[in-house]
Tab-separated table of C-alpha atoms in Angstrom:
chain	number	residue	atom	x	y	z
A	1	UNK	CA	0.000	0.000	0.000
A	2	UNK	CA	2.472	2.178	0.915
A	3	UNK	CA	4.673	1.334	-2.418
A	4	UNK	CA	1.098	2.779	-4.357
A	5	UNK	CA	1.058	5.783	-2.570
A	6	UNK	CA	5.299	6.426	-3.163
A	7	UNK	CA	4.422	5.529	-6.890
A	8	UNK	CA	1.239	7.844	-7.128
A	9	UNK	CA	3.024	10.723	-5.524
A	10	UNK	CA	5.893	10.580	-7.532
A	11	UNK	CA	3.629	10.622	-10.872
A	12	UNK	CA	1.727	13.600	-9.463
A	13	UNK	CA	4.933	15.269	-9.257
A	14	UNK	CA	6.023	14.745	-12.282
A	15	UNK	CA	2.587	15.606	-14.210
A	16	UNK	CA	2.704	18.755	-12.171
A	17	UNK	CA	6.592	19.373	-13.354
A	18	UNK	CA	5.061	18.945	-16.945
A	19	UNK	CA	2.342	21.096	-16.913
A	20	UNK	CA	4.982	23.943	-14.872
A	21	UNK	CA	7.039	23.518	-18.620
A	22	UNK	CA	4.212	23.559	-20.537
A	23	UNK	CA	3.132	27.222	-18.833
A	24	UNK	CA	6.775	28.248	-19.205
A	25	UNK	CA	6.803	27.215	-22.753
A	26	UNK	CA	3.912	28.929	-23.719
A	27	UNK	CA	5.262	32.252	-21.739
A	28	UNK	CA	8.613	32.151	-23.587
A	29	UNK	CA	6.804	32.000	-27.082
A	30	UNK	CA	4.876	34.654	-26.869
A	31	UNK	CA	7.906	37.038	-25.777
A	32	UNK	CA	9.419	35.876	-28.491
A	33	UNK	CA	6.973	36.820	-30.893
A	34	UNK	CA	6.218	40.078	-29.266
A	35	UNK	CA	10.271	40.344	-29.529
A	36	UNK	CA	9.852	39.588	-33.440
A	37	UNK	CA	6.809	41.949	-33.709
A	38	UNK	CA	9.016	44.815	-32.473
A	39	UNK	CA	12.312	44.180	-34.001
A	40	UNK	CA	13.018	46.415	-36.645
A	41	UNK	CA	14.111	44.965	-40.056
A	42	UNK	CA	17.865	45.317	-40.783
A	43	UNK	CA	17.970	46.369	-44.309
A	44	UNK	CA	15.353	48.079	-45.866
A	45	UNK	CA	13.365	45.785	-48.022
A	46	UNK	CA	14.306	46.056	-51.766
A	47	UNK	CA	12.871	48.018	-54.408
A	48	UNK	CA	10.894	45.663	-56.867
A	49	UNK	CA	9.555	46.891	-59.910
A	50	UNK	CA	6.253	48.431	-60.095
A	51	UNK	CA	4.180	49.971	-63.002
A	52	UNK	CA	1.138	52.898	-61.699
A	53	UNK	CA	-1.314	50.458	-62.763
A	54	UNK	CA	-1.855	47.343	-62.475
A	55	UNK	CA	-0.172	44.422	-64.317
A	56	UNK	CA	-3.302	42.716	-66.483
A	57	UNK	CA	-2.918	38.976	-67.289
A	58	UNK	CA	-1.701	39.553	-71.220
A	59	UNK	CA	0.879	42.748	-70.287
A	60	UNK	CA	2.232	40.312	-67.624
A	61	UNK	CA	2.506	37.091	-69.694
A	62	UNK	CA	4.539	39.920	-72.478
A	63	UNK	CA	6.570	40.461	-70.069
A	64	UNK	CA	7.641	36.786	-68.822
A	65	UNK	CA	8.136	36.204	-73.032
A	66	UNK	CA	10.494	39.236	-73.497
A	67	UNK	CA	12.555	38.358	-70.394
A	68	UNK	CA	13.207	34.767	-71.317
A	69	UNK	CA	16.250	33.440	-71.842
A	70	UNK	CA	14.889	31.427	-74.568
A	71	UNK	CA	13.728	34.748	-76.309
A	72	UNK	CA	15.342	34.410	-79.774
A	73	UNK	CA	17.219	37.616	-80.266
A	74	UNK	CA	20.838	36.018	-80.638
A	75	UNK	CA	22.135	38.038	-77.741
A	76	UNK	CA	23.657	34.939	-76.500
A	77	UNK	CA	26.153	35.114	-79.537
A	78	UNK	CA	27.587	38.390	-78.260
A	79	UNK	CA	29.943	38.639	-75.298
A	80	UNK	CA	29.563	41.964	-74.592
A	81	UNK	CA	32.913	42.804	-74.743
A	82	UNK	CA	33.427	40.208	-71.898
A	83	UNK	CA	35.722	38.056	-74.174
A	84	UNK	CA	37.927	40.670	-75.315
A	85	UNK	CA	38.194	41.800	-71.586
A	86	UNK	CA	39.515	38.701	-70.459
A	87	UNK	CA	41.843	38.433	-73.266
A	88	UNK	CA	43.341	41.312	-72.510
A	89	UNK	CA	43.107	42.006	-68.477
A	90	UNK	CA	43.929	38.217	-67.780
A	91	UNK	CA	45.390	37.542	-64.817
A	92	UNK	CA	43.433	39.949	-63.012
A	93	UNK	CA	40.149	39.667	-64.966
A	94	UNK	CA	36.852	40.010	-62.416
A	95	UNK	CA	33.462	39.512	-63.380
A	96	UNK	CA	31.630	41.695	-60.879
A	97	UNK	CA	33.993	44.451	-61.952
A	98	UNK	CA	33.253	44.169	-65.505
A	99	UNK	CA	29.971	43.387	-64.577
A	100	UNK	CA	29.409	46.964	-62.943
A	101	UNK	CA	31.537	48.950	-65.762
A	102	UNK	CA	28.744	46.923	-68.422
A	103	UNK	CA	25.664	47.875	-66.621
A	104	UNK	CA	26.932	51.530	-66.404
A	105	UNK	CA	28.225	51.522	-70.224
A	106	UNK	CA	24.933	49.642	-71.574
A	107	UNK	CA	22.655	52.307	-69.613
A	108	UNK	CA	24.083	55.424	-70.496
A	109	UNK	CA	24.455	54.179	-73.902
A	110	UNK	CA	21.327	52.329	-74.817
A	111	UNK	CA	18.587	52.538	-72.051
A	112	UNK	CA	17.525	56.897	-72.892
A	113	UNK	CA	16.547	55.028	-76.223
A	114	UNK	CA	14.529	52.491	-74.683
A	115	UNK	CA	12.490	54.879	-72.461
A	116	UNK	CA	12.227	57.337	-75.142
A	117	UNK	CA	10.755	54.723	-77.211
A	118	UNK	CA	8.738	53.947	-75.044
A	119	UNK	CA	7.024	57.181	-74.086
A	120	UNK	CA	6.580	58.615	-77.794
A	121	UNK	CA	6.609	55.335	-80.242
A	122	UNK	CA	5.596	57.832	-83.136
A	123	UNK	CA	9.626	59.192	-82.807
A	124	UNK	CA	10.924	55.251	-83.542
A	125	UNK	CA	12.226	56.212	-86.365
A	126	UNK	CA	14.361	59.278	-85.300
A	127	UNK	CA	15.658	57.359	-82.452
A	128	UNK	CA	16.839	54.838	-84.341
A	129	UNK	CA	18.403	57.530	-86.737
A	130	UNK	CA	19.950	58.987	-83.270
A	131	UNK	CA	21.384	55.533	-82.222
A	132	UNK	CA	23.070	54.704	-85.182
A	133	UNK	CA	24.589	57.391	-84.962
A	134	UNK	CA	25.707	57.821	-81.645
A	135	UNK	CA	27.467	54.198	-81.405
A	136	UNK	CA	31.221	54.664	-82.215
A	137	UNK	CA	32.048	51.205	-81.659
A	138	UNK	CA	31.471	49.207	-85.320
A	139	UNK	CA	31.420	46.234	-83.589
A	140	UNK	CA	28.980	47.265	-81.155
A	141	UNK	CA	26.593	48.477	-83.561
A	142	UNK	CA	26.610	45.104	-85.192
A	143	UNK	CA	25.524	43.302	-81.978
A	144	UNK	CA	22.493	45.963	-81.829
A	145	UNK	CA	21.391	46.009	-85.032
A	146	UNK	CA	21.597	42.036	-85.143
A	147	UNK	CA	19.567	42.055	-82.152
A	148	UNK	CA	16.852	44.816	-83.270
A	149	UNK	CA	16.167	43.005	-86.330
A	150	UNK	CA	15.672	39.561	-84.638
A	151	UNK	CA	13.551	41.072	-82.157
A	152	UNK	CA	11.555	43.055	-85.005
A	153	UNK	CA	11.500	39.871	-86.504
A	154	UNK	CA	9.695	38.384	-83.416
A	155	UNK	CA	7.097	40.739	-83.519
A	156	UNK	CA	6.029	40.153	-87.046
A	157	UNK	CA	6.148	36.909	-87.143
A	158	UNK	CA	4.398	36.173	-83.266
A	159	UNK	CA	3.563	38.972	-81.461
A	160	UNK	CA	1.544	41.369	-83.557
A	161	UNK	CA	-0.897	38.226	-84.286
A	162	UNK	CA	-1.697	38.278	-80.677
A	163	UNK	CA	-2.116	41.836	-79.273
A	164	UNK	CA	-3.673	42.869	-75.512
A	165	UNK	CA	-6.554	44.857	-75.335
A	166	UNK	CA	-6.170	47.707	-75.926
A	167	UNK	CA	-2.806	47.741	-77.989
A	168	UNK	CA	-2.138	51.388	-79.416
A	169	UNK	CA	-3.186	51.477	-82.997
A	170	UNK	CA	-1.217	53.989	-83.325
A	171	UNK	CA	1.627	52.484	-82.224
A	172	UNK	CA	1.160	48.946	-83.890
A	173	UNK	CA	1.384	50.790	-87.685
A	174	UNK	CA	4.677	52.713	-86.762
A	175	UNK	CA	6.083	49.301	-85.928
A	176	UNK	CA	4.437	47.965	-89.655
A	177	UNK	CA	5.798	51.448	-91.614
A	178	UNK	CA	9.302	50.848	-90.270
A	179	UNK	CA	9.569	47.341	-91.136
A	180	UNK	CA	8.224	47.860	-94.630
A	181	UNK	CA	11.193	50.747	-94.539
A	182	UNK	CA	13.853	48.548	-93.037
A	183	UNK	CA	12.966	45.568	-96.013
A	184	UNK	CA	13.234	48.428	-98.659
A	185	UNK	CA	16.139	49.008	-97.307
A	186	UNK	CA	17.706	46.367	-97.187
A	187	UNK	CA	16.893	45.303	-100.688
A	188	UNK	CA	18.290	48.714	-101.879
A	189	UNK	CA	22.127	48.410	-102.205
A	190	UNK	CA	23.569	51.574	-102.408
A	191	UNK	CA	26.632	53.375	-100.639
A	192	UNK	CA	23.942	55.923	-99.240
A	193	UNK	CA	23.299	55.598	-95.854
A	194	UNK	CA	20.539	53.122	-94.630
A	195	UNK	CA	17.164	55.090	-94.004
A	196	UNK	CA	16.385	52.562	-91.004
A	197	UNK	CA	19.143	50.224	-88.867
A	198	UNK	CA	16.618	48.958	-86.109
A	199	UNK	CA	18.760	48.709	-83.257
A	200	UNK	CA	17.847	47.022	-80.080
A	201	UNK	CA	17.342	49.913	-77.561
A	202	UNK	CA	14.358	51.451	-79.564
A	203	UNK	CA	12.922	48.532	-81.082
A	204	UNK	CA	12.234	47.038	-77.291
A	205	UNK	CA	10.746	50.357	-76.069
A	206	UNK	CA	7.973	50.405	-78.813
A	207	UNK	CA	7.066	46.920	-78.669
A	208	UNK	CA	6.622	46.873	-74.901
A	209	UNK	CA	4.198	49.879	-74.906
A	210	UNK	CA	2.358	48.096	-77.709
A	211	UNK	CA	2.768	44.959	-75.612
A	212	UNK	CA	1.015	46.808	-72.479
A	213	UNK	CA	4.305	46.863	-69.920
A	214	UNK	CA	5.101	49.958	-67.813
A	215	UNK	CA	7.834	52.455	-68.487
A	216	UNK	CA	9.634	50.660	-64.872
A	217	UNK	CA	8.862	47.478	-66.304
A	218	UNK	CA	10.621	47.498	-69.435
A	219	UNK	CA	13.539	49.188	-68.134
A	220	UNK	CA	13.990	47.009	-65.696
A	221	UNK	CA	13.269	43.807	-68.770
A	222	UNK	CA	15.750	45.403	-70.334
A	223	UNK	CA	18.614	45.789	-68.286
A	224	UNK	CA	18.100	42.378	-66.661
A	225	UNK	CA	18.423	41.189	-70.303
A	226	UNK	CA	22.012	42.293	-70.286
A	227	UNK	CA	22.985	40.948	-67.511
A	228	UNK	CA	21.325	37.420	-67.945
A	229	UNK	CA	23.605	37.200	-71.630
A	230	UNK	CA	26.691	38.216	-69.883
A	231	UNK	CA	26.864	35.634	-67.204
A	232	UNK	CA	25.485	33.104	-70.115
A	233	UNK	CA	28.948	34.358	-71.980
A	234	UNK	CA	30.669	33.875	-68.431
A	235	UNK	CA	29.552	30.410	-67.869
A	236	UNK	CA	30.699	29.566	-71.570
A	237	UNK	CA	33.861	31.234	-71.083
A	238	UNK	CA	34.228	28.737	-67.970
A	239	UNK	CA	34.936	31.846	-65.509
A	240	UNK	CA	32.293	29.850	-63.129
A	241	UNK	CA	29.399	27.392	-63.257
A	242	UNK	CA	25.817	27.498	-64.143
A	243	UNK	CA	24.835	27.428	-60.125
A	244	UNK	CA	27.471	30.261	-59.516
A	245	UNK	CA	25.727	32.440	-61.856
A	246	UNK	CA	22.481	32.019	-61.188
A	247	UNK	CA	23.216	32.986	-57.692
A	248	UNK	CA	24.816	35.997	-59.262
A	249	UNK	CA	21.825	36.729	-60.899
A	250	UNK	CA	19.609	36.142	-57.666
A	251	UNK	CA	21.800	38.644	-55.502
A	252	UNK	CA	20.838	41.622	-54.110
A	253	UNK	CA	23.975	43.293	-55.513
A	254	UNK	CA	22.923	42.315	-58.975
A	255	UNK	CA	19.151	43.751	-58.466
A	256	UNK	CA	20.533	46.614	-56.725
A	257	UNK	CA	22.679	47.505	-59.391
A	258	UNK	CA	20.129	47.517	-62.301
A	259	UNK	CA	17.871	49.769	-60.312
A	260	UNK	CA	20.466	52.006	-59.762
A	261	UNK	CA	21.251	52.704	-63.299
A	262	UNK	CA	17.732	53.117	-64.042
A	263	UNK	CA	17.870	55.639	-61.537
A	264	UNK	CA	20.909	57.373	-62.938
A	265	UNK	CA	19.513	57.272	-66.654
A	266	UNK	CA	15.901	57.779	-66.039
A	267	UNK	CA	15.262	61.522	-66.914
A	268	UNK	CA	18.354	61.677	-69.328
A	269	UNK	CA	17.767	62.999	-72.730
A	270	UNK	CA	18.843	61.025	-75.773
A	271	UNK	CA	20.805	64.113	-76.904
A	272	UNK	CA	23.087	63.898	-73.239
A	273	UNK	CA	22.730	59.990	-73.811
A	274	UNK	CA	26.664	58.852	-74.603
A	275	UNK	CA	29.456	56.176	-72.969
A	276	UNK	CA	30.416	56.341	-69.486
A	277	UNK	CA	33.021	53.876	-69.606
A	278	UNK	CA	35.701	54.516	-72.991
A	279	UNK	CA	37.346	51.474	-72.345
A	280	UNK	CA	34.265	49.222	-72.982
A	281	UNK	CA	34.680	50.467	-76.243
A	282	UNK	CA	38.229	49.685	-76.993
A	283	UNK	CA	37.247	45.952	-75.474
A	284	UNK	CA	34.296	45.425	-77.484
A	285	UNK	CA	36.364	46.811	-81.049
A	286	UNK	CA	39.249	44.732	-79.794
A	287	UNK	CA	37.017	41.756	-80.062
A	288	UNK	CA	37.596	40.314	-83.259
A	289	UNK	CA	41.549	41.295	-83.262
A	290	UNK	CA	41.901	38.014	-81.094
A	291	UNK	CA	43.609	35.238	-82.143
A	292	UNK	CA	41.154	32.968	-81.282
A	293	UNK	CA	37.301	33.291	-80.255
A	294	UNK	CA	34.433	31.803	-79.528
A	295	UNK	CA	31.482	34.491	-79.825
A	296	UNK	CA	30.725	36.756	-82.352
A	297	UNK	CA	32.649	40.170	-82.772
């Protein structure tokens, strides 16, 4: 009898210890989510793209097409200037350096014609006139031109046969003028100068507003773009792995970096629009003075 009792005891004790934990348990999580409640965030959250209206089903699924990687605009041919760099900076050659001086080049050089594009389609045209005109580098304006015709190409062949509501009219027969200009131009060999070029900057600024994506939005496309085809031309130049650069492209530093040129180049005119980095130019003419190469000059 007395054994029962010990026994009985003891488990009273120890189902009383329990439910003592229990209380303290619940008393130490709810200090620490009134700690987490109050604790203020360490780094302001970042910035992510927005547009002043919202994003409608079509605009958005646009925009997923023109930022794919599988977008066929042949950007993935180009380096960039990448190649040339680590031909001739090797052993000291850093992607996040060149990474930075590209962003910076590429925006002061090319994005004023995307968002001026953009915001008056009817001037396509004149600022593709202005590009060609402003790009020194011959090998550069190769790369844009390839691109702006295989993106042009894109939208006659795909896109205009499946417009948003609501898709300027306006807008859609500037796009048709210049590309019955650019084929008459291209059948016309002459040693006058070409009436139309249809370089990449522009070309993407008139077929997003026609494609219903915000000013933000197709900067933003834009840029990322770039980057995405430089680390491609990274990974192929074995500088780092596949994993390596998509954690590049995940970063902060990456995402803060594009916003910031936005930033920098988003009121500039396309008459102050001009390189911010010389060198990038000697690189990217340099490229097909190598010996040996594996993307296009």
């Amino acid at each position: 009898m007395n054994t029962e009792t010990v026994n009985s005891s003891q488990s009273q004790a120890i189902e009383d210890e329990i439910v003592e934990l229990e209380e303290r348990l619940e008393k130490a999580k709810a200090r620490l989510n009134k700690a987490q409640v109050n604790k203020e965030p360490s780094t302001p959250p970042a910035t992510i793209p927005s547009s002043n209206v919202p994003l409608t089903s079509s605009a958005h699924h646009f925009l997923l097409l023109l930022s794919d990687s599988a977008l066929p605009l042949g950007s993935f041919a180009f380096s960039s200037g990448l190649e040339s760099y680590l031909a001739h900076t090797r052993p000291k050659s850093s992607f996040p350096a060149f990474l930075n001086f590209s962003l910076s080049s590429y925006a002061s050089t090319t994005l004023p014609f995307v968002l001026a594009a953009h915001r008056q389609p009817i001037d396509l045209l004149e600022l593709d006139d202005a590009l060609d005109a402003a790009i020194m580098c011959t090998v550069g304006r190769r790369a844009s031109v390839a691109q702006g015709r295989a993106l042009l190409s894109i939208w006659d062949r795909s896109f205009r046969s499946a417009l948003p509501a609501g898709a300027s009219t306006a807008a859609v027969e500037i796009l048709k003028e210049f590309t019955v200009l650019l084929r008459a131009t291209s059948s016309n060999i002459t040693t006058d100068l070409p009436t139309a070029s249809a370089h990449l900057g522009p070309m993407f600024g008139a077929i997003a507003v026609i494609l219903g994506m915000s000013l933000r939005q197709t900067a933003y496309v834009f840029m990322l773009s770039h980057v995405k085809a430089l680390l491609s031309a990274a990974v192929r130049a074995s500088m780092f792995g596949p994993y390596h650069a998509q954690k590049m492209l995940a970063s902060g530093e990456v995402q803060e970096g594009i916003q910031k040129v936005i930033e920098q180049e988003w009121e500039t005119k396309i008459e102050d629009a001009g390189q911010s980095v010389p060198v990038m130019d000697l690189w990217i003419g340099r490229h097909e003075m190598l010996y040996s190469r594996i993307f296009n000059s």
